[in-house]
Short mmCIF file of C-alpha atoms and ligand atoms in Angstrom, two decimals:
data_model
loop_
_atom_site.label_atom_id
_atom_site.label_comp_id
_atom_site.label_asym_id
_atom_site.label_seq_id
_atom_site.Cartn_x
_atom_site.Cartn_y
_atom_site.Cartn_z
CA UNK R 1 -7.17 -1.91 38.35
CA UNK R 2 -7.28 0.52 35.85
CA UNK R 3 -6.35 3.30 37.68
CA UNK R 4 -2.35 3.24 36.36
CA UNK R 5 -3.45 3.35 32.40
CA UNK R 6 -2.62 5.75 30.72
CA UNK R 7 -4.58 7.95 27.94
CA UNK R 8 -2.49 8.36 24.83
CA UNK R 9 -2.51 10.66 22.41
CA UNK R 10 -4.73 9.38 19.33
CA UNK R 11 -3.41 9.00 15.59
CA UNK R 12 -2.29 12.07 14.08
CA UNK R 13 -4.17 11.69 10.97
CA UNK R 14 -7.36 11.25 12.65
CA UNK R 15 -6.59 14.64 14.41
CA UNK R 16 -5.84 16.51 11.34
CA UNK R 17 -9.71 14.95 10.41
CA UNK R 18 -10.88 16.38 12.68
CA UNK R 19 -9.29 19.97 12.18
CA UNK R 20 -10.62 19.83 8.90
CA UNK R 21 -13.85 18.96 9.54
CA UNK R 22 -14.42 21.49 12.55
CA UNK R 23 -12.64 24.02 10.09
CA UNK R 24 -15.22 26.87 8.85
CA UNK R 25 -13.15 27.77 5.51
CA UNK R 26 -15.70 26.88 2.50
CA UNK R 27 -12.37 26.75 0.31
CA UNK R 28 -10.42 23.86 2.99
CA UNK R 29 -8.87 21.13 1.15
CA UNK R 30 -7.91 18.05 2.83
CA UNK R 31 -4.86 16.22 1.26
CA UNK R 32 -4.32 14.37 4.61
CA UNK R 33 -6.85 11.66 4.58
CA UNK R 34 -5.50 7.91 3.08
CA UNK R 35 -8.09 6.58 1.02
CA UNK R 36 -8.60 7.26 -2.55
CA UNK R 37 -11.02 10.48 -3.74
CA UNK R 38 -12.93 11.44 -7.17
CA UNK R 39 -13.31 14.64 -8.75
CA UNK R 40 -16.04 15.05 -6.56
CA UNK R 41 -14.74 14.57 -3.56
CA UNK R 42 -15.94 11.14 -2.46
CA UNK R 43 -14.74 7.84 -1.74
CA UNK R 44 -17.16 5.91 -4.16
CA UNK R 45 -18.09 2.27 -4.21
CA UNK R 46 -16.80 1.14 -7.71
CA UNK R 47 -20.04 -0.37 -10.14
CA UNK R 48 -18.87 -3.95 -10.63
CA UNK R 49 -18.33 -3.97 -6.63
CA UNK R 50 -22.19 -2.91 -6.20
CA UNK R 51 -22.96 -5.26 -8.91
CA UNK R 52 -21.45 -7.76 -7.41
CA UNK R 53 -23.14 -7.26 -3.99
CA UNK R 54 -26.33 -7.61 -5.73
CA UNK R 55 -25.22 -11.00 -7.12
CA UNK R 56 -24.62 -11.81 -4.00
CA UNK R 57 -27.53 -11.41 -2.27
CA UNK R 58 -29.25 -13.93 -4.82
CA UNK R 59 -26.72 -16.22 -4.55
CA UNK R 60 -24.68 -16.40 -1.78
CA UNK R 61 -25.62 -19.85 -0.06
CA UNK R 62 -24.30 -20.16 3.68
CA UNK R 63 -22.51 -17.85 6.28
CA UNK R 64 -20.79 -20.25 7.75
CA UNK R 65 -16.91 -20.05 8.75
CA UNK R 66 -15.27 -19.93 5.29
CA UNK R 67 -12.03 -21.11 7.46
CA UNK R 68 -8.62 -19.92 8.08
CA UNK R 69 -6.89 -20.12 4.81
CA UNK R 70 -9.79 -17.74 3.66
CA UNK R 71 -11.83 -18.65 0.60
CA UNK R 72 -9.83 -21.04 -1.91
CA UNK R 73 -11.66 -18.89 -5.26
CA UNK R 74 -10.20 -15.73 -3.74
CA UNK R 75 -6.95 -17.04 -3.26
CA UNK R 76 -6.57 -18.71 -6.39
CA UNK R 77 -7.47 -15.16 -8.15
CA UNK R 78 -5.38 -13.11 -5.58
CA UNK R 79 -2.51 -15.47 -6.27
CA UNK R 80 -2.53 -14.99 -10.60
CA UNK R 81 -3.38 -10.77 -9.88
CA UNK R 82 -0.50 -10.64 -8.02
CA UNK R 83 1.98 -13.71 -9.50
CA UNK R 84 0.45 -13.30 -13.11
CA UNK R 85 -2.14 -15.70 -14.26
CA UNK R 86 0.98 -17.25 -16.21
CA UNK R 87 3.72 -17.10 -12.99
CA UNK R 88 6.09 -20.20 -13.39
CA UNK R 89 5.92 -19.86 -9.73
CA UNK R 90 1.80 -20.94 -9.72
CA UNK R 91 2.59 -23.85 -12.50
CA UNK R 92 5.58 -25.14 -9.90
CA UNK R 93 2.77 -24.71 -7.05
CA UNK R 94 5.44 -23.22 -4.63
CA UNK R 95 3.03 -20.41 -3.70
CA UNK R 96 0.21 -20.05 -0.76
CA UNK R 97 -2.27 -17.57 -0.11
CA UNK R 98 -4.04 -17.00 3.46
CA UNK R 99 -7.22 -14.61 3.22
CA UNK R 100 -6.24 -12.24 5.67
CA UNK R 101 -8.72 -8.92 7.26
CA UNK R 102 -7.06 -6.12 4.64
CA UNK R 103 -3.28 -5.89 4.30
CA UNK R 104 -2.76 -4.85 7.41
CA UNK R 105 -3.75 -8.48 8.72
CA UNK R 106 -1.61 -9.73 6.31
CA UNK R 107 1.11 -7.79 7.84
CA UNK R 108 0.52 -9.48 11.08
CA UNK R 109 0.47 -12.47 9.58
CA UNK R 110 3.53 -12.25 8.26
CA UNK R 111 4.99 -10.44 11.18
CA UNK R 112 3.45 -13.45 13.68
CA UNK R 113 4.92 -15.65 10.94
CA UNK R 114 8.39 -14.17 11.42
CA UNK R 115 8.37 -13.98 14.89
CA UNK R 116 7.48 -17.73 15.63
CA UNK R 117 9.19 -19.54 12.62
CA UNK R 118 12.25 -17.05 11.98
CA UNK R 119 13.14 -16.36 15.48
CA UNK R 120 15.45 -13.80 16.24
CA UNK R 121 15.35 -12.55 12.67
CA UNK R 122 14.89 -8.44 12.87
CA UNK R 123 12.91 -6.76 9.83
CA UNK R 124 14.47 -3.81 7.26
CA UNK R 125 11.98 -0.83 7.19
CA UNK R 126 12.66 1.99 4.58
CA UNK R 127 12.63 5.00 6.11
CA UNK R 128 10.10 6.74 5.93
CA UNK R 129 7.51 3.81 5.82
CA UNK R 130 3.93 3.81 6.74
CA UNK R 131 4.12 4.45 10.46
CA UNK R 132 1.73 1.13 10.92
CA UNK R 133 4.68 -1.16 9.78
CA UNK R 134 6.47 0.01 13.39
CA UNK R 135 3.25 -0.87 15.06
CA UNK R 136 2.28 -3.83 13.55
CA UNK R 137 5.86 -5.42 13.72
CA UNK R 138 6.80 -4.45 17.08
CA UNK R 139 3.65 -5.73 18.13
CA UNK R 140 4.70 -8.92 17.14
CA UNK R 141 7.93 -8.65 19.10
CA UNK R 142 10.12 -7.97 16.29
CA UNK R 143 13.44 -6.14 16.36
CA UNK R 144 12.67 -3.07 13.47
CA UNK R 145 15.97 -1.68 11.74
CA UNK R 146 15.92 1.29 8.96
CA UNK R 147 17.18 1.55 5.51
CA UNK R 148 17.58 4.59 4.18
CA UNK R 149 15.11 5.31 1.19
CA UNK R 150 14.98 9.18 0.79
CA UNK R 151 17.61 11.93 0.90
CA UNK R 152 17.64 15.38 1.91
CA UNK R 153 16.90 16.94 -1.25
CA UNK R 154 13.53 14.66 -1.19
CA UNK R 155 14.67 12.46 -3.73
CA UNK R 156 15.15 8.34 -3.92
CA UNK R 157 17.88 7.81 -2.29
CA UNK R 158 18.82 4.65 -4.10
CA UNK R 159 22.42 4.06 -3.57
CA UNK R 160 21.87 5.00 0.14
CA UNK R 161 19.12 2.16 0.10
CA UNK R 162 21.02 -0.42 -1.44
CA UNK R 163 24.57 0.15 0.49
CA UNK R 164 22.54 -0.39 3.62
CA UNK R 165 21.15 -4.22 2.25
CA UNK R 166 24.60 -4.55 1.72
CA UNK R 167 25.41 -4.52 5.00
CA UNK R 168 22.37 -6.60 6.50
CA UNK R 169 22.85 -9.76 8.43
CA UNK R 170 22.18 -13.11 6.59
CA UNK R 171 18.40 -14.25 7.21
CA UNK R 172 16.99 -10.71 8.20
CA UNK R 173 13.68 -9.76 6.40
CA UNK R 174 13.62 -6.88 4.32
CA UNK R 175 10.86 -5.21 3.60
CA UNK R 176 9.79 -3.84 0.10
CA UNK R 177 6.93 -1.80 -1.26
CA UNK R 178 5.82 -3.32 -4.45
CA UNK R 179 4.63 -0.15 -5.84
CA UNK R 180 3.18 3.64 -5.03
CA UNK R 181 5.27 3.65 -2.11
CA UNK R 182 3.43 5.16 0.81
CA UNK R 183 4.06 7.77 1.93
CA UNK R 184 6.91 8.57 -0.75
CA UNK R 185 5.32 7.58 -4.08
CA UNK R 186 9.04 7.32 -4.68
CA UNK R 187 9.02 3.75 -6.70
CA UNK R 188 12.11 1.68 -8.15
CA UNK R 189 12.56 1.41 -11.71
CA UNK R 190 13.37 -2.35 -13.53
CA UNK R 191 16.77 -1.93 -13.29
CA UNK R 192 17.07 -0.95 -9.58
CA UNK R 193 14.42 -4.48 -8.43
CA UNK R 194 17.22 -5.79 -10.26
CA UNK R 195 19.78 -4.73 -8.09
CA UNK R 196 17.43 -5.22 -4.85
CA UNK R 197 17.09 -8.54 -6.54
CA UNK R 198 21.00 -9.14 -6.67
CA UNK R 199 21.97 -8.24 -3.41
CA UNK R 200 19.06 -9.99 -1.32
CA UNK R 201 20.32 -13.24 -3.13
CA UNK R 202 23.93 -12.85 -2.65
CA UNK R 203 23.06 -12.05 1.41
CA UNK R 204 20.58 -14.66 1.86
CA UNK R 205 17.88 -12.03 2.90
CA UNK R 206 14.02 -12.81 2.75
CA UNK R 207 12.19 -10.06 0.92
CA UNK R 208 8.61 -9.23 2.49
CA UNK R 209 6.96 -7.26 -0.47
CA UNK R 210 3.90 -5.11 1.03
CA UNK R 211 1.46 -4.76 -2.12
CA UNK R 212 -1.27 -2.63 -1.27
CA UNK R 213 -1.62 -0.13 -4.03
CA UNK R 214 -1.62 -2.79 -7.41
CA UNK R 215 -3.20 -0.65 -10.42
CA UNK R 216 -2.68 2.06 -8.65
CA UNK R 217 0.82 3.36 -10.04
CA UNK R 218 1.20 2.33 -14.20
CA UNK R 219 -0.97 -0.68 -14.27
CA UNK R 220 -2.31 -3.92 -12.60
CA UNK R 221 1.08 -5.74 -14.06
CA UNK R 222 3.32 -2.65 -14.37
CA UNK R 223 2.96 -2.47 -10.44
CA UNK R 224 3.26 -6.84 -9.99
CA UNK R 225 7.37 -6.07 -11.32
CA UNK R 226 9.08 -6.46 -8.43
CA UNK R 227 7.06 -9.01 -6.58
CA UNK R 228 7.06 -11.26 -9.40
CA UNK R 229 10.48 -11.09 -10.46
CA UNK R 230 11.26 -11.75 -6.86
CA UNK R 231 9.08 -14.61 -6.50
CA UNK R 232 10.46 -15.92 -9.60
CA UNK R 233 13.74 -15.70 -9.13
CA UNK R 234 14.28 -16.31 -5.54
CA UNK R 235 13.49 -19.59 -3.53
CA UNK R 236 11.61 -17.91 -0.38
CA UNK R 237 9.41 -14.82 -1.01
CA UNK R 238 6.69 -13.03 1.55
CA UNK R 239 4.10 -11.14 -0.19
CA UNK R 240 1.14 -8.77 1.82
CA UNK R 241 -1.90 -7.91 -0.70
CA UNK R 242 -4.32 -5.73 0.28
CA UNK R 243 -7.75 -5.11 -1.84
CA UNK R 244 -8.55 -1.81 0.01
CA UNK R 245 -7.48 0.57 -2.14
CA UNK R 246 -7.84 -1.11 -5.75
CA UNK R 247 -11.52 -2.74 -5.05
CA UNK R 248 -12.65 0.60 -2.76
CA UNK R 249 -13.75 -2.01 -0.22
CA UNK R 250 -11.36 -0.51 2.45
CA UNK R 251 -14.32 -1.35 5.71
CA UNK R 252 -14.64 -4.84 4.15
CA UNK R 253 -11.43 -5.97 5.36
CA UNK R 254 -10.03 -7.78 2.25
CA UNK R 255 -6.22 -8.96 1.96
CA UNK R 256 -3.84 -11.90 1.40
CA UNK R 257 -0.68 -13.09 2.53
CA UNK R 258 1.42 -14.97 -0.02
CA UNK R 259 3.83 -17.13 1.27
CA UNK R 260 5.99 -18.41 -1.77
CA UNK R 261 8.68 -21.74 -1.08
CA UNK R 262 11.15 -23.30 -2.77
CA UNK R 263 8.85 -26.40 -3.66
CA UNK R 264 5.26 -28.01 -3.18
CA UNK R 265 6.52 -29.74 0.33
CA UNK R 266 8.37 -26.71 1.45
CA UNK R 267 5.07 -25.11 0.94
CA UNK R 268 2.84 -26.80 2.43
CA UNK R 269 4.89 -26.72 5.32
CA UNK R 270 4.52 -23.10 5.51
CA UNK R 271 1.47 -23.01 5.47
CA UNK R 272 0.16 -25.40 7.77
CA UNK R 273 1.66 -22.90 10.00
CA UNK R 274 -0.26 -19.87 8.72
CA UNK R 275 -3.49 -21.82 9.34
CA UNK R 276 -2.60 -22.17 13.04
CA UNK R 277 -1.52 -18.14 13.45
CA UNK R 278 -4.81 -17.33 11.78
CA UNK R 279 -7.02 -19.39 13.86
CA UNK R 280 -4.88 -17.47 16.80
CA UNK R 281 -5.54 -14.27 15.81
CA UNK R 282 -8.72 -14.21 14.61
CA UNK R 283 -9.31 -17.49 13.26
CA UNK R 284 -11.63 -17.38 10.15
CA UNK R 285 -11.28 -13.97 7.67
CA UNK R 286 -14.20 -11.82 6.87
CA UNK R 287 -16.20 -13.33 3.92
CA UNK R 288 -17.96 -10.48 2.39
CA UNK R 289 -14.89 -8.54 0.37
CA UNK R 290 -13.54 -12.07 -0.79
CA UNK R 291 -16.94 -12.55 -2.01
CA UNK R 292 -16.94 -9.59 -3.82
CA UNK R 293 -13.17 -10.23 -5.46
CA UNK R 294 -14.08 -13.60 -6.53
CA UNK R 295 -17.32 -12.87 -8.06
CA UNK R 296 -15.91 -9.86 -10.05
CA UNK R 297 -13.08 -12.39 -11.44
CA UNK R 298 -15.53 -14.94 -11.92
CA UNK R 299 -17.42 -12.91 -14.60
CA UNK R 300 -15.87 -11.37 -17.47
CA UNK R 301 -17.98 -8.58 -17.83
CA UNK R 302 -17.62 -7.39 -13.85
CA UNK R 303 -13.87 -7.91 -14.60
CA UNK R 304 -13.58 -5.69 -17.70
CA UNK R 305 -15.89 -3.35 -15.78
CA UNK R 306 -13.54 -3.24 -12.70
CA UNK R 307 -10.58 -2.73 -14.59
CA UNK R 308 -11.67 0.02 -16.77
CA UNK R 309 -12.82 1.76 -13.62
CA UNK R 310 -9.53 1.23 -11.74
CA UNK R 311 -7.63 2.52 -15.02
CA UNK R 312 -10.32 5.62 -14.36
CA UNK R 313 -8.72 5.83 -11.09
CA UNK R 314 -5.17 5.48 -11.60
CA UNK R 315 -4.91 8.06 -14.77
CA UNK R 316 -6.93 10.72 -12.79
CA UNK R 317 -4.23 10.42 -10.08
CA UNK R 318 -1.21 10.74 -12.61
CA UNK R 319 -3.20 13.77 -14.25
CA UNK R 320 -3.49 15.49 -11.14
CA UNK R 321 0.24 15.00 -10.73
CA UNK R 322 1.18 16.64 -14.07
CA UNK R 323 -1.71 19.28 -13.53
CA UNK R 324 0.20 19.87 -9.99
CA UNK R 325 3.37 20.41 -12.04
CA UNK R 326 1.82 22.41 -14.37
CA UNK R 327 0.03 24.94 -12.20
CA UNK R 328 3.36 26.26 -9.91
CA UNK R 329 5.03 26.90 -13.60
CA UNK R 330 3.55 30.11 -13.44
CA UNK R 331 5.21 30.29 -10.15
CA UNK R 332 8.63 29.15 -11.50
CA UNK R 333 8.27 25.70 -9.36
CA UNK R 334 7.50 23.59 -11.36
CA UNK R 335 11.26 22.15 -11.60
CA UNK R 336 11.72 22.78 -7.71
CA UNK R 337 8.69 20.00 -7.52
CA UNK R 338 8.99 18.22 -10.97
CA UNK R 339 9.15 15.11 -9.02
CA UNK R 340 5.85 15.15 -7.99
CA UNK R 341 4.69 13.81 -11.45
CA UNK R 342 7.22 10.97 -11.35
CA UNK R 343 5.87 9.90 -8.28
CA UNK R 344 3.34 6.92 -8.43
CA UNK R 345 0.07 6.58 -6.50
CA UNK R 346 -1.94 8.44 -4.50
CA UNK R 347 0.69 9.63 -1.98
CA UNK R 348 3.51 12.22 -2.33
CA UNK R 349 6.19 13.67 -0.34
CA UNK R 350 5.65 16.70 -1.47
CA UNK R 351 9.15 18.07 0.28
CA UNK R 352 7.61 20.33 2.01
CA UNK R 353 8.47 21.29 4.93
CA UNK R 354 6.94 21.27 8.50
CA UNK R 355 6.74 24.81 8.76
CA UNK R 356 5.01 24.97 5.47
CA UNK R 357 2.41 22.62 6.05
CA UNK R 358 1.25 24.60 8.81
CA UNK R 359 1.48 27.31 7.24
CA UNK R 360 -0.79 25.80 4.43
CA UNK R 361 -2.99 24.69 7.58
CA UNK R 362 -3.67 27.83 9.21
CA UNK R 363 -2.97 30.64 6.58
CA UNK R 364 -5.02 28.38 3.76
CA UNK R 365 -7.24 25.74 5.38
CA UNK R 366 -5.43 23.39 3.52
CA UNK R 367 -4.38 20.14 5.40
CA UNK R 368 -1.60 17.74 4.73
CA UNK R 369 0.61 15.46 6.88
CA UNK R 370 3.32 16.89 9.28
CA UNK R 371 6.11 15.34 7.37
CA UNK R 372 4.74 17.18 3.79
CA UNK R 373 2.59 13.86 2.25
CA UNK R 374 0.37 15.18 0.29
CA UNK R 375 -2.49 12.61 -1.17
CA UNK R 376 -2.86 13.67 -4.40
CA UNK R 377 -6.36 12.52 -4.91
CA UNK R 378 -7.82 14.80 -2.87
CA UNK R 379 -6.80 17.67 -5.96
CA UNK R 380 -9.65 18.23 -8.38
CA UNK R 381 -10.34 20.45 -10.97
CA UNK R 382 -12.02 23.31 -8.45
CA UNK R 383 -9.02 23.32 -5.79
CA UNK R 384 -5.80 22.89 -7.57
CA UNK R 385 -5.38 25.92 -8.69
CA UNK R 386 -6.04 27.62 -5.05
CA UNK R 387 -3.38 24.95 -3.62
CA UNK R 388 -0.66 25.88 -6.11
CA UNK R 389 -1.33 29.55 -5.86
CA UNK R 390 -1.08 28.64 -1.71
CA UNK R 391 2.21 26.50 -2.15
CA UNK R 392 3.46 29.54 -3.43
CA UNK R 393 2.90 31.66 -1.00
CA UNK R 394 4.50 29.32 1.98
CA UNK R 395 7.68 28.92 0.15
CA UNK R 396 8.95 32.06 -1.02
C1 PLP B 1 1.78 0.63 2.60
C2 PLP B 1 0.50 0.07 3.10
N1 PLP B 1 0.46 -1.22 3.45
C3 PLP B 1 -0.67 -1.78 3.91
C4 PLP B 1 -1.82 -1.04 4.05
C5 PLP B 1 -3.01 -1.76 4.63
O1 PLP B 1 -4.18 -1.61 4.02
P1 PLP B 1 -5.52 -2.27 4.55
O2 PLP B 1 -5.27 -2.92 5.85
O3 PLP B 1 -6.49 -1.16 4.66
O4 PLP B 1 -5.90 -3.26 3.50
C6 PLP B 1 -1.81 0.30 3.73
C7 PLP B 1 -3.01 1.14 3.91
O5 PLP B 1 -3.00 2.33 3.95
C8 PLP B 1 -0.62 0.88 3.23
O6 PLP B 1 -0.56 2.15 2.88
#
């Protein structure tokens, strides 16, 4: 029976792991990988997370099935982190939250969601997007159309972005990227969710908002902008949270999809329907990383701790972008790539192209992403100088 499969060629990224790891060069330097790095190099577990886990293991009571709407704690916190603990949205109760495994099961959530309830509605993807948005929505059997989000001199390409939701079909799903757009870090200011804001309400369009990177760009309510003035202004919002990135608990599989209504009943209704494609896919959410969440927010010390050490993480990434900046002056670059520390988060397309990438690859040992994403978090204070220096090199 299997004898017709076919072998596929595995994910890029975990190729370009690969190279780097089998890769001899004591000065390599991986900017490829997605998760978040510190000056050392490593992926760490943040303190109040381990302090939590200890709290835990004292008082955590059952393992039973914490069912499919997740843990209500964590979704009462996830819903004021992401809506604001004051949202007019929470006090008219028009908002639900679904525990989901990370964002990306939020994504399917809402993608399932989409697919069964919305029928025949097709989904906006900027492009570029993070490649699993294609997978995880065609998956689910959903038509995927582009808008156009950066131009060829690798800047926003705002006007081109909102001409095209112009020009969407009533009902169609759009989908946004609340902050530290990935793989971009191209972000929209106030004024421009405004616009975004403007048009999806004049063409009846229903704004998915993927929020994986909160705290992450200028702050934990900086980043919430555009979500919440979406959710506040318009009837029907779709929000996917992910606490991968912002908790470190990327294996622990901890995410949320908000579904916000017009009203309490509307709710509800949309949400009895969640329940049922949860229990399909998977039925009940990992427990463990909502455990975590909620005990953090339950204590104000682990709180305070968690945000001071998320602030640690977010400024060190915006330093390394002005550092970046900073080291190809010498060069005379650093206009040619000023927008590198206007970017947010830990991605950046760098504008580099493919040529130069592999260049950087097999001239330098250092290792990026095909289309010139660059993760800025794998910089630190002993390789940035030997990148610059490199960048150099590959595009004079
Ligand atoms: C834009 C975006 N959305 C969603 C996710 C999903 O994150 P996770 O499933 O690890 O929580 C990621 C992770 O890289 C992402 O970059």
């Amino acid at each position: 029976m299997f004898e017709p499969i076919e072998r596929v060629p595995g994910d890029a990224i975990l190729g370009l792991i690969q190279q780097f790891k089998d890769d001899p060069n004591p000065n390599k330097v991986d900017l490829g990988v997605g998760v978040y790095r510190d000056e050392s190099g490593v992926t760490p577990i943040m303190r109040a997370v381990k302090a939590a886990e200890k709290q835990l293991i004292d008082d955590e009571q059952t393992k039973s099935y914490i069912g499919s709407h997740g843990d209500p704690e964590y979704g009462a916190d996830v819903l004021k982190l992401v809506l604001g603990a004051n949202s007019p949205v929470l006090a008219a109760d028009r908002a639900s939250a679904t525990q989901s495994p990370g964002g990306t099961g939020a994504l399917r959530l809402a993608a399932d969601f989409i697919a069964s309830q919305l029928p025949g509605k097709s989904i906006w993807l900027s492009e570029p997007t993070w490649p699993n948005h294609l997978g995880v929505f065609s998956a689910a059997g959903i038509e995927i159309k582009r808008y156009p989000y950066v131009d060829d001199q690798n800047q926003l390409d705002f006007a081109g972005m909102l001409a095209a939701l112009e020009n969407i079909p009533k009902g169609d799903v759009v989908l946004l990227h609340a902050c530290c757009h990935n793989p971009t870090g191209f972000d929209l200011s106030r004024d421009q969710w405004q616009n975004v804001l403007n048009v999806l309400r004049e063409r009846e369009l229903l704004p998915l908002v993927d929020f994986a990177y909160q705290g992450f760009g200028n702050g934990l309510d900086e980043d919430a902008y555009g979500p919440r003035l979406l959710a506040e202004n318009l009837d029907e919002v779709l929000i996917t949270q992910s606490c991968s990135k912002n908790f470190g608990i990327y294996r622990e599989r901890t995410g949320c999809f908000i579904a916000v209504a017009k009203d309490t009943e509307q709710m509800e209704n949309v949400r009895s329907q969640l329940a049922i494609t949860a229990r399909e896919n998977y039925s009940n959410p990992p427990g463990h990383g909502s455990a975590i969440v909620a005990t953090i927010f339950n204590s104000p010390e682990l709180d305070q701790m968690w945000r001071d050490e998320l602030k640690v993480m977010r400024n060190r990434i915006n330093d390394l972008r002005k550092q970046f900046v900073a080291g190809l002056e010498p060069h005379g670059l650093a206009d040619r790539f000023a927008y590198v520390a206007e970017q947010r988060g830990m991605f950046s397309y760098t504008g580099l192209t493919k040529a130069h990438v592999e260049r950087l690859r097999d001239e330098h040992s250092i290792y990026m992403v095909g289309s010139g994403r660059a993760n800025v978090a794998g910089l630190n204070a002993d390789n940035i100088e030997y990148v610059c220096n490199a960048i150099a090199q590959v595009v004079k």
